[in-house]
Amino acid sequence: MSWLVIDFPQLYLNRGKNVDALKVVLKNAPLSTKNQNTKDKALQLTMRVLTSFRSAEIEKAVNTLDKLEIDMLMKYVYRGFEVPAEGSSAVLLNWHEKAYAKGGLGCIVRVLTDRKHV
């Protein structure tokens, strides 16, 4: 995993630019790798970004995302449900609700049928 993917989101989070951190992790998802360690690290980083948002900020953040970013967000939400951490399920449900509101049922279908996983 390159320093870009690891350091930029954290730099954005440190500066309170959560939306920028979110966009970086979504645009740099390791879809083409088969290395599970890389995918796990990307999930950890994405979960750190997702949990850094306050509930009131999530809808605004989702509204800044395009269709591909919404789909990638949903992939991470479902992956996060597979490996729950303390308090993460409530956060992920909130993200899921807002992403579904913007992306619709098609977003869920695309994510569940896509062969490339995060």
Short mmCIF file of N, CA, C and O in Angstrom, two decimals:
data_model
loop_
_atom_site.label_atom_id
_atom_site.label_comp_id
_atom_site.label_asym_id
_atom_site.label_seq_id
_atom_site.Cartn_x
_atom_site.Cartn_y
_atom_site.Cartn_z
N MET A 1 0.85 -1.16 0.00
CA MET A 1 0.00 0.00 0.00
C MET A 1 0.90 1.23 0.00
O MET A 1 1.83 1.33 0.76
N SER A 2 0.62 2.16 -0.84
CA SER A 2 1.49 3.32 -0.98
C SER A 2 1.28 4.30 0.16
O SER A 2 0.26 4.30 0.84
N TRP A 3 2.25 5.16 0.37
CA TRP A 3 2.14 6.17 1.42
C TRP A 3 0.99 7.11 1.15
O TRP A 3 0.38 7.63 2.07
N LEU A 4 0.64 7.30 -0.12
CA LEU A 4 -0.47 8.19 -0.48
C LEU A 4 -1.75 7.71 0.19
O LEU A 4 -2.47 8.48 0.81
N VAL A 5 -2.02 6.44 0.09
CA VAL A 5 -3.27 5.90 0.62
C VAL A 5 -3.26 5.92 2.14
O VAL A 5 -4.27 6.16 2.77
N ILE A 6 -2.10 5.69 2.75
CA ILE A 6 -2.04 5.64 4.20
C ILE A 6 -1.97 7.03 4.82
O ILE A 6 -2.69 7.33 5.75
N ASP A 7 -1.13 7.90 4.30
CA ASP A 7 -0.87 9.18 4.94
C ASP A 7 -1.87 10.28 4.61
O ASP A 7 -2.23 11.05 5.49
N PHE A 8 -2.32 10.38 3.38
CA PHE A 8 -3.22 11.47 3.02
C PHE A 8 -4.52 11.46 3.81
O PHE A 8 -4.92 12.50 4.33
N PRO A 9 -5.20 10.33 3.94
CA PRO A 9 -6.43 10.37 4.73
C PRO A 9 -6.17 10.82 6.17
O PRO A 9 -6.96 11.60 6.72
N GLN A 10 -5.09 10.35 6.77
CA GLN A 10 -4.81 10.74 8.14
C GLN A 10 -4.48 12.23 8.23
O GLN A 10 -4.91 12.90 9.17
N LEU A 11 -3.75 12.76 7.26
CA LEU A 11 -3.47 14.19 7.24
C LEU A 11 -4.76 14.99 7.14
O LEU A 11 -4.94 16.00 7.83
N TYR A 12 -5.67 14.56 6.28
CA TYR A 12 -6.96 15.23 6.15
C TYR A 12 -7.75 15.14 7.45
O TYR A 12 -8.36 16.13 7.87
N LEU A 13 -7.77 13.99 8.07
CA LEU A 13 -8.49 13.84 9.33
C LEU A 13 -7.91 14.75 10.41
O LEU A 13 -8.66 15.37 11.18
N ASN A 14 -6.59 14.84 10.47
CA ASN A 14 -5.94 15.70 11.46
C ASN A 14 -6.32 17.16 11.27
O ASN A 14 -6.32 17.93 12.22
N ARG A 15 -6.63 17.53 10.04
CA ARG A 15 -7.00 18.92 9.73
C ARG A 15 -8.51 19.13 9.74
O ARG A 15 -8.98 20.20 9.38
N GLY A 16 -9.27 18.11 10.07
CA GLY A 16 -10.72 18.22 10.11
C GLY A 16 -11.38 18.18 8.75
O GLY A 16 -12.54 18.55 8.60
N LYS A 17 -10.65 17.70 7.74
CA LYS A 17 -11.18 17.61 6.38
C LYS A 17 -11.63 16.16 6.13
O LYS A 17 -11.07 15.45 5.31
N ASN A 18 -12.68 15.78 6.84
CA ASN A 18 -13.14 14.40 6.78
C ASN A 18 -13.64 14.00 5.40
O ASN A 18 -13.43 12.87 4.97
N VAL A 19 -14.31 14.90 4.71
CA VAL A 19 -14.83 14.58 3.37
C VAL A 19 -13.68 14.30 2.41
O VAL A 19 -13.75 13.36 1.61
N ASP A 20 -12.62 15.08 2.49
CA ASP A 20 -11.46 14.84 1.64
C ASP A 20 -10.83 13.48 1.95
O ASP A 20 -10.43 12.74 1.05
N ALA A 21 -10.74 13.14 3.24
CA ALA A 21 -10.20 11.83 3.64
C ALA A 21 -11.08 10.71 3.09
O ALA A 21 -10.58 9.71 2.58
N LEU A 22 -12.38 10.90 3.15
CA LEU A 22 -13.31 9.91 2.63
C LEU A 22 -13.12 9.70 1.13
O LEU A 22 -13.03 8.57 0.65
N LYS A 23 -13.01 10.78 0.40
CA LYS A 23 -12.83 10.69 -1.05
C LYS A 23 -11.52 9.98 -1.41
O LYS A 23 -11.47 9.19 -2.35
N VAL A 24 -10.46 10.23 -0.65
CA VAL A 24 -9.17 9.59 -0.92
C VAL A 24 -9.27 8.08 -0.72
O VAL A 24 -8.83 7.31 -1.56
N VAL A 25 -9.88 7.65 0.39
CA VAL A 25 -9.95 6.20 0.62
C VAL A 25 -10.87 5.51 -0.38
O VAL A 25 -10.61 4.38 -0.78
N LEU A 26 -11.92 6.19 -0.82
CA LEU A 26 -12.84 5.58 -1.78
C LEU A 26 -12.22 5.49 -3.16
O LEU A 26 -12.39 4.51 -3.87
N LYS A 27 -11.47 6.51 -3.55
CA LYS A 27 -10.85 6.52 -4.88
C LYS A 27 -9.64 5.59 -4.97
O LYS A 27 -9.25 5.20 -6.06
N ASN A 28 -9.06 5.24 -3.84
CA ASN A 28 -7.85 4.41 -3.83
C ASN A 28 -8.09 3.03 -3.25
O ASN A 28 -7.16 2.39 -2.74
N ALA A 29 -9.29 2.53 -3.35
CA ALA A 29 -9.60 1.20 -2.83
C ALA A 29 -8.83 0.14 -3.62
O ALA A 29 -8.75 0.22 -4.85
N PRO A 30 -8.27 -0.83 -2.93
CA PRO A 30 -7.44 -1.85 -3.59
C PRO A 30 -8.29 -2.97 -4.22
O PRO A 30 -8.22 -4.13 -3.82
N LEU A 31 -9.06 -2.63 -5.23
CA LEU A 31 -9.94 -3.62 -5.87
C LEU A 31 -9.18 -4.67 -6.66
O LEU A 31 -9.58 -5.83 -6.71
N SER A 32 -8.10 -4.27 -7.30
CA SER A 32 -7.41 -5.19 -8.22
C SER A 32 -6.41 -6.12 -7.53
O SER A 32 -5.92 -7.05 -8.15
N THR A 33 -6.12 -5.89 -6.26
CA THR A 33 -5.15 -6.73 -5.57
C THR A 33 -5.83 -7.98 -5.00
O THR A 33 -7.00 -7.95 -4.65
N LYS A 34 -5.05 -9.05 -4.92
CA LYS A 34 -5.53 -10.27 -4.29
C LYS A 34 -4.91 -10.43 -2.91
O LYS A 34 -5.20 -11.38 -2.20
N ASN A 35 -4.09 -9.45 -2.52
CA ASN A 35 -3.42 -9.47 -1.23
C ASN A 35 -4.42 -9.08 -0.13
O ASN A 35 -4.81 -7.92 -0.02
N GLN A 36 -4.80 -10.05 0.68
CA GLN A 36 -5.81 -9.81 1.71
C GLN A 36 -5.32 -8.84 2.77
O GLN A 36 -6.10 -8.06 3.32
N ASN A 37 -4.02 -8.85 3.06
CA ASN A 37 -3.47 -7.92 4.04
C ASN A 37 -3.67 -6.47 3.59
O ASN A 37 -4.02 -5.61 4.40
N THR A 38 -3.45 -6.21 2.32
CA THR A 38 -3.65 -4.87 1.78
C THR A 38 -5.11 -4.46 1.90
O THR A 38 -5.43 -3.34 2.30
N LYS A 39 -6.01 -5.38 1.58
CA LYS A 39 -7.44 -5.09 1.68
C LYS A 39 -7.86 -4.84 3.13
O LYS A 39 -8.67 -3.95 3.40
N ASP A 40 -7.30 -5.60 4.05
CA ASP A 40 -7.62 -5.43 5.47
C ASP A 40 -7.14 -4.07 5.98
O ASP A 40 -7.84 -3.41 6.74
N LYS A 41 -5.94 -3.67 5.57
CA LYS A 41 -5.42 -2.36 5.99
C LYS A 41 -6.26 -1.23 5.41
O LYS A 41 -6.52 -0.23 6.08
N ALA A 42 -6.70 -1.39 4.16
CA ALA A 42 -7.56 -0.38 3.55
C ALA A 42 -8.89 -0.29 4.29
O ALA A 42 -9.43 0.80 4.50
N LEU A 43 -9.42 -1.44 4.71
CA LEU A 43 -10.67 -1.44 5.48
C LEU A 43 -10.48 -0.72 6.81
O LEU A 43 -11.32 0.09 7.21
N GLN A 44 -9.38 -1.00 7.50
CA GLN A 44 -9.12 -0.34 8.78
C GLN A 44 -9.04 1.17 8.61
O GLN A 44 -9.60 1.93 9.42
N LEU A 45 -8.35 1.60 7.58
CA LEU A 45 -8.22 3.03 7.32
C LEU A 45 -9.59 3.63 6.98
O LEU A 45 -9.95 4.70 7.49
N THR A 46 -10.35 2.96 6.16
CA THR A 46 -11.67 3.46 5.78
C THR A 46 -12.59 3.51 6.99
O THR A 46 -13.34 4.48 7.16
N MET A 47 -12.53 2.52 7.85
CA MET A 47 -13.35 2.54 9.06
C MET A 47 -12.95 3.70 9.97
O MET A 47 -13.81 4.33 10.58
N ARG A 48 -11.66 3.98 10.04
CA ARG A 48 -11.21 5.13 10.83
C ARG A 48 -11.80 6.42 10.28
O ARG A 48 -12.25 7.29 11.02
N VAL A 49 -11.83 6.52 8.95
CA VAL A 49 -12.41 7.71 8.32
C VAL A 49 -13.91 7.78 8.58
O VAL A 49 -14.44 8.82 8.98
N LEU A 50 -14.62 6.68 8.36
CA LEU A 50 -16.08 6.68 8.53
C LEU A 50 -16.48 7.00 9.96
O LEU A 50 -17.46 7.71 10.19
N THR A 51 -15.74 6.48 10.92
CA THR A 51 -16.09 6.73 12.33
C THR A 51 -15.66 8.11 12.81
O THR A 51 -16.06 8.52 13.90
N SER A 52 -14.92 8.84 12.00
CA SER A 52 -14.50 10.19 12.40
C SER A 52 -15.61 11.22 12.17
O SER A 52 -15.54 12.33 12.69
N PHE A 53 -16.63 10.86 11.41
CA PHE A 53 -17.74 11.77 11.13
C PHE A 53 -18.73 11.77 12.28
O PHE A 53 -19.03 10.72 12.85
N ARG A 54 -19.29 12.94 12.58
CA ARG A 54 -20.43 13.00 13.49
C ARG A 54 -21.67 12.62 12.69
O ARG A 54 -21.72 12.78 11.47
N SER A 55 -22.67 12.11 13.35
CA SER A 55 -23.89 11.66 12.67
C SER A 55 -24.50 12.74 11.79
O SER A 55 -24.97 12.47 10.69
N ALA A 56 -24.48 13.97 12.26
CA ALA A 56 -25.07 15.07 11.51
C ALA A 56 -24.30 15.42 10.24
O ALA A 56 -24.84 16.06 9.35
N GLU A 57 -23.05 14.99 10.14
CA GLU A 57 -22.22 15.30 8.98
C GLU A 57 -22.31 14.27 7.86
O GLU A 57 -21.88 14.53 6.74
N ILE A 58 -22.85 13.10 8.16
CA ILE A 58 -22.81 11.99 7.21
C ILE A 58 -23.61 12.29 5.94
O ILE A 58 -23.12 12.07 4.83
N GLU A 59 -24.81 12.79 6.08
CA GLU A 59 -25.63 13.06 4.90
C GLU A 59 -24.97 14.08 3.98
O GLU A 59 -24.95 13.91 2.76
N LYS A 60 -24.41 15.12 4.56
CA LYS A 60 -23.72 16.14 3.76
C LYS A 60 -22.53 15.52 3.01
O LYS A 60 -22.30 15.81 1.84
N ALA A 61 -21.79 14.66 3.69
CA ALA A 61 -20.64 14.00 3.07
C ALA A 61 -21.09 13.11 1.92
O ALA A 61 -20.49 13.12 0.84
N VAL A 62 -22.13 12.32 2.14
CA VAL A 62 -22.63 11.43 1.10
C VAL A 62 -23.10 12.21 -0.12
O VAL A 62 -22.89 11.80 -1.26
N ASN A 63 -23.70 13.36 0.12
CA ASN A 63 -24.19 14.18 -1.00
C ASN A 63 -23.07 14.75 -1.87
O ASN A 63 -23.33 15.20 -2.98
N THR A 64 -21.84 14.72 -1.39
CA THR A 64 -20.72 15.19 -2.21
C THR A 64 -20.15 14.09 -3.10
O THR A 64 -19.32 14.36 -3.95
N LEU A 65 -20.60 12.85 -2.90
CA LEU A 65 -20.04 11.71 -3.62
C LEU A 65 -20.77 11.46 -4.94
O LEU A 65 -21.98 11.65 -5.04
N ASP A 66 -20.01 10.98 -5.94
CA ASP A 66 -20.62 10.59 -7.21
C ASP A 66 -21.05 9.12 -7.13
O ASP A 66 -20.87 8.46 -6.11
N LYS A 67 -21.63 8.62 -8.22
CA LYS A 67 -22.18 7.27 -8.25
C LYS A 67 -21.13 6.20 -7.92
O LYS A 67 -21.39 5.28 -7.13
N LEU A 68 -19.95 6.31 -8.51
CA LEU A 68 -18.90 5.31 -8.25
C LEU A 68 -18.43 5.36 -6.80
O LEU A 68 -18.16 4.31 -6.19
N GLU A 69 -18.34 6.55 -6.25
CA GLU A 69 -17.91 6.69 -4.85
C GLU A 69 -18.99 6.14 -3.90
O GLU A 69 -18.65 5.52 -2.89
N ILE A 70 -20.25 6.34 -4.24
CA ILE A 70 -21.33 5.78 -3.42
C ILE A 70 -21.24 4.25 -3.43
O ILE A 70 -21.37 3.59 -2.39
N ASP A 71 -21.03 3.69 -4.62
CA ASP A 71 -20.91 2.22 -4.71
C ASP A 71 -19.72 1.73 -3.88
O ASP A 71 -19.83 0.72 -3.17
N MET A 72 -18.60 2.42 -3.94
CA MET A 72 -17.42 2.01 -3.17
C MET A 72 -17.70 2.16 -1.67
O MET A 72 -17.30 1.29 -0.88
N LEU A 73 -18.38 3.20 -1.29
CA LEU A 73 -18.76 3.39 0.11
C LEU A 73 -19.60 2.20 0.58
O LEU A 73 -19.36 1.64 1.66
N MET A 74 -20.56 1.80 -0.23
CA MET A 74 -21.41 0.66 0.14
C MET A 74 -20.59 -0.62 0.25
O MET A 74 -20.84 -1.45 1.14
N LYS A 75 -19.59 -0.79 -0.61
CA LYS A 75 -18.73 -1.98 -0.49
C LYS A 75 -18.04 -1.99 0.87
O LYS A 75 -17.97 -3.03 1.53
N TYR A 76 -17.54 -0.84 1.29
CA TYR A 76 -16.87 -0.77 2.58
C TYR A 76 -17.86 -0.94 3.74
O TYR A 76 -17.53 -1.54 4.76
N VAL A 77 -19.07 -0.43 3.58
CA VAL A 77 -20.08 -0.61 4.63
C VAL A 77 -20.36 -2.10 4.82
O VAL A 77 -20.33 -2.61 5.95
N TYR A 78 -20.60 -2.82 3.72
CA TYR A 78 -20.88 -4.25 3.84
C TYR A 78 -19.67 -5.02 4.36
O TYR A 78 -19.81 -5.95 5.16
N ARG A 79 -18.49 -4.64 3.93
CA ARG A 79 -17.28 -5.30 4.43
C ARG A 79 -17.11 -5.02 5.92
O ARG A 79 -16.72 -5.89 6.69
N GLY A 80 -17.42 -3.81 6.33
CA GLY A 80 -17.35 -3.47 7.75
C GLY A 80 -18.32 -4.28 8.59
O GLY A 80 -18.01 -4.65 9.73
N PHE A 81 -19.48 -4.60 8.03
CA PHE A 81 -20.44 -5.45 8.74
C PHE A 81 -19.88 -6.87 8.94
O PHE A 81 -20.23 -7.55 9.89
N GLU A 82 -19.01 -7.30 8.03
CA GLU A 82 -18.42 -8.64 8.14
C GLU A 82 -17.45 -8.75 9.30
O GLU A 82 -17.25 -9.84 9.84
N VAL A 83 -16.80 -7.66 9.65
CA VAL A 83 -15.82 -7.67 10.74
C VAL A 83 -16.13 -6.53 11.72
O VAL A 83 -15.43 -5.53 11.79
N PRO A 84 -17.20 -6.69 12.48
CA PRO A 84 -17.62 -5.60 13.36
C PRO A 84 -16.62 -5.31 14.47
O PRO A 84 -15.99 -6.23 15.00
N ALA A 85 -16.50 -4.05 14.78
CA ALA A 85 -15.70 -3.60 15.91
C ALA A 85 -16.65 -2.89 16.87
O ALA A 85 -17.80 -2.61 16.52
N GLU A 86 -16.19 -2.61 18.06
CA GLU A 86 -17.04 -1.97 19.05
C GLU A 86 -17.60 -0.65 18.53
O GLU A 86 -16.86 0.24 18.15
N GLY A 87 -18.92 -0.56 18.48
CA GLY A 87 -19.59 0.67 18.07
C GLY A 87 -19.66 0.90 16.57
O GLY A 87 -20.28 1.85 16.13
N SER A 88 -19.04 0.04 15.79
CA SER A 88 -19.00 0.30 14.34
C SER A 88 -20.33 0.00 13.65
O SER A 88 -20.64 0.64 12.64
N SER A 89 -21.10 -0.92 14.15
CA SER A 89 -22.34 -1.30 13.47
C SER A 89 -23.33 -0.14 13.39
O SER A 89 -23.95 0.08 12.35
N ALA A 90 -23.46 0.61 14.45
CA ALA A 90 -24.37 1.76 14.44
C ALA A 90 -23.90 2.81 13.44
O ALA A 90 -24.71 3.39 12.69
N VAL A 91 -22.60 3.04 13.40
CA VAL A 91 -22.03 4.00 12.45
C VAL A 91 -22.27 3.52 11.02
O VAL A 91 -22.70 4.29 10.16
N LEU A 92 -22.01 2.25 10.78
CA LEU A 92 -22.19 1.69 9.44
C LEU A 92 -23.65 1.72 9.00
O LEU A 92 -23.94 1.99 7.84
N LEU A 93 -24.56 1.46 9.92
CA LEU A 93 -25.99 1.55 9.58
C LEU A 93 -26.37 2.97 9.17
O LEU A 93 -27.15 3.16 8.24
N ASN A 94 -25.81 3.95 9.84
CA ASN A 94 -26.07 5.35 9.49
C ASN A 94 -25.54 5.66 8.09
O ASN A 94 -26.22 6.29 7.27
N TRP A 95 -24.31 5.22 7.81
CA TRP A 95 -23.74 5.41 6.47
C TRP A 95 -24.57 4.69 5.42
O TRP A 95 -24.81 5.22 4.33
N HIS A 96 -25.00 3.48 5.73
CA HIS A 96 -25.81 2.69 4.79
C HIS A 96 -27.10 3.42 4.46
O HIS A 96 -27.50 3.52 3.30
N GLU A 97 -27.77 3.94 5.48
CA GLU A 97 -29.02 4.66 5.28
C GLU A 97 -28.84 5.85 4.34
O GLU A 97 -29.62 6.04 3.40
N LYS A 98 -27.81 6.63 4.57
CA LYS A 98 -27.58 7.84 3.75
C LYS A 98 -27.13 7.47 2.34
O LYS A 98 -27.54 8.11 1.37
N ALA A 99 -26.28 6.45 2.22
CA ALA A 99 -25.82 6.03 0.89
C ALA A 99 -26.97 5.44 0.08
O ALA A 99 -27.10 5.69 -1.12
N TYR A 100 -27.84 4.66 0.74
CA TYR A 100 -29.00 4.10 0.07
C TYR A 100 -29.95 5.21 -0.39
O TYR A 100 -30.50 5.15 -1.49
N ALA A 101 -30.12 6.23 0.44
CA ALA A 101 -31.00 7.35 0.08
C ALA A 101 -30.51 8.04 -1.20
O ALA A 101 -31.31 8.48 -2.01
N LYS A 102 -29.21 8.12 -1.37
CA LYS A 102 -28.67 8.77 -2.57
C LYS A 102 -28.50 7.80 -3.73
O LYS A 102 -28.82 8.12 -4.87
N GLY A 103 -28.00 6.60 -3.46
CA GLY A 103 -27.68 5.65 -4.52
C GLY A 103 -28.82 4.75 -4.94
O GLY A 103 -28.77 4.14 -6.01
N GLY A 104 -29.83 4.62 -4.09
CA GLY A 104 -30.98 3.79 -4.41
C GLY A 104 -30.67 2.30 -4.37
O GLY A 104 -29.57 1.87 -4.03
N LEU A 105 -31.67 1.52 -4.74
CA LEU A 105 -31.55 0.07 -4.73
C LEU A 105 -30.48 -0.40 -5.72
O LEU A 105 -29.79 -1.39 -5.46
N GLY A 106 -30.30 0.32 -6.82
CA GLY A 106 -29.29 -0.05 -7.80
C GLY A 106 -27.90 -0.11 -7.22
O GLY A 106 -27.09 -0.97 -7.57
N CYS A 107 -27.62 0.78 -6.29
CA CYS A 107 -26.32 0.79 -5.62
C CYS A 107 -26.08 -0.52 -4.88
O CYS A 107 -25.01 -1.13 -4.98
N ILE A 108 -27.08 -0.98 -4.16
CA ILE A 108 -26.95 -2.23 -3.40
C ILE A 108 -26.78 -3.41 -4.36
O ILE A 108 -25.92 -4.27 -4.15
N VAL A 109 -27.57 -3.44 -5.42
CA VAL A 109 -27.48 -4.53 -6.39
C VAL A 109 -26.10 -4.56 -7.04
O VAL A 109 -25.49 -5.62 -7.17
N ARG A 110 -25.59 -3.39 -7.43
CA ARG A 110 -24.26 -3.34 -8.06
C ARG A 110 -23.18 -3.85 -7.11
O ARG A 110 -22.28 -4.59 -7.50
N VAL A 111 -23.26 -3.46 -5.86
CA VAL A 111 -22.25 -3.88 -4.88
C VAL A 111 -22.32 -5.39 -4.62
O VAL A 111 -21.29 -6.07 -4.59
N LEU A 112 -23.51 -5.91 -4.47
CA LEU A 112 -23.65 -7.34 -4.16
C LEU A 112 -23.33 -8.25 -5.33
O LEU A 112 -22.99 -9.41 -5.13
N THR A 113 -23.44 -7.74 -6.55
CA THR A 113 -23.16 -8.57 -7.72
C THR A 113 -21.77 -8.35 -8.29
O THR A 113 -21.35 -9.11 -9.16
N ASP A 114 -21.05 -7.35 -7.82
CA ASP A 114 -19.71 -7.06 -8.33
C ASP A 114 -18.74 -8.13 -7.83
O ASP A 114 -18.75 -8.51 -6.66
N ARG A 115 -17.88 -8.60 -8.71
CA ARG A 115 -16.91 -9.63 -8.34
C ARG A 115 -15.68 -9.05 -7.64
O ARG A 115 -14.95 -9.79 -7.00
N LYS A 116 -15.46 -7.76 -7.80
CA LYS A 116 -14.30 -7.12 -7.16
C LYS A 116 -14.71 -6.66 -5.78
O LYS A 116 -15.62 -5.86 -5.62
N HIS A 117 -14.01 -7.17 -4.77
CA HIS A 117 -14.33 -6.86 -3.38
C HIS A 117 -13.23 -6.04 -2.75
O HIS A 117 -12.09 -6.09 -3.16
N VAL A 118 -13.61 -5.32 -1.70
CA VAL A 118 -12.63 -4.53 -0.95
C VAL A 118 -12.19 -5.31 0.28
O VAL A 118 -12.82 -6.23 0.70
#
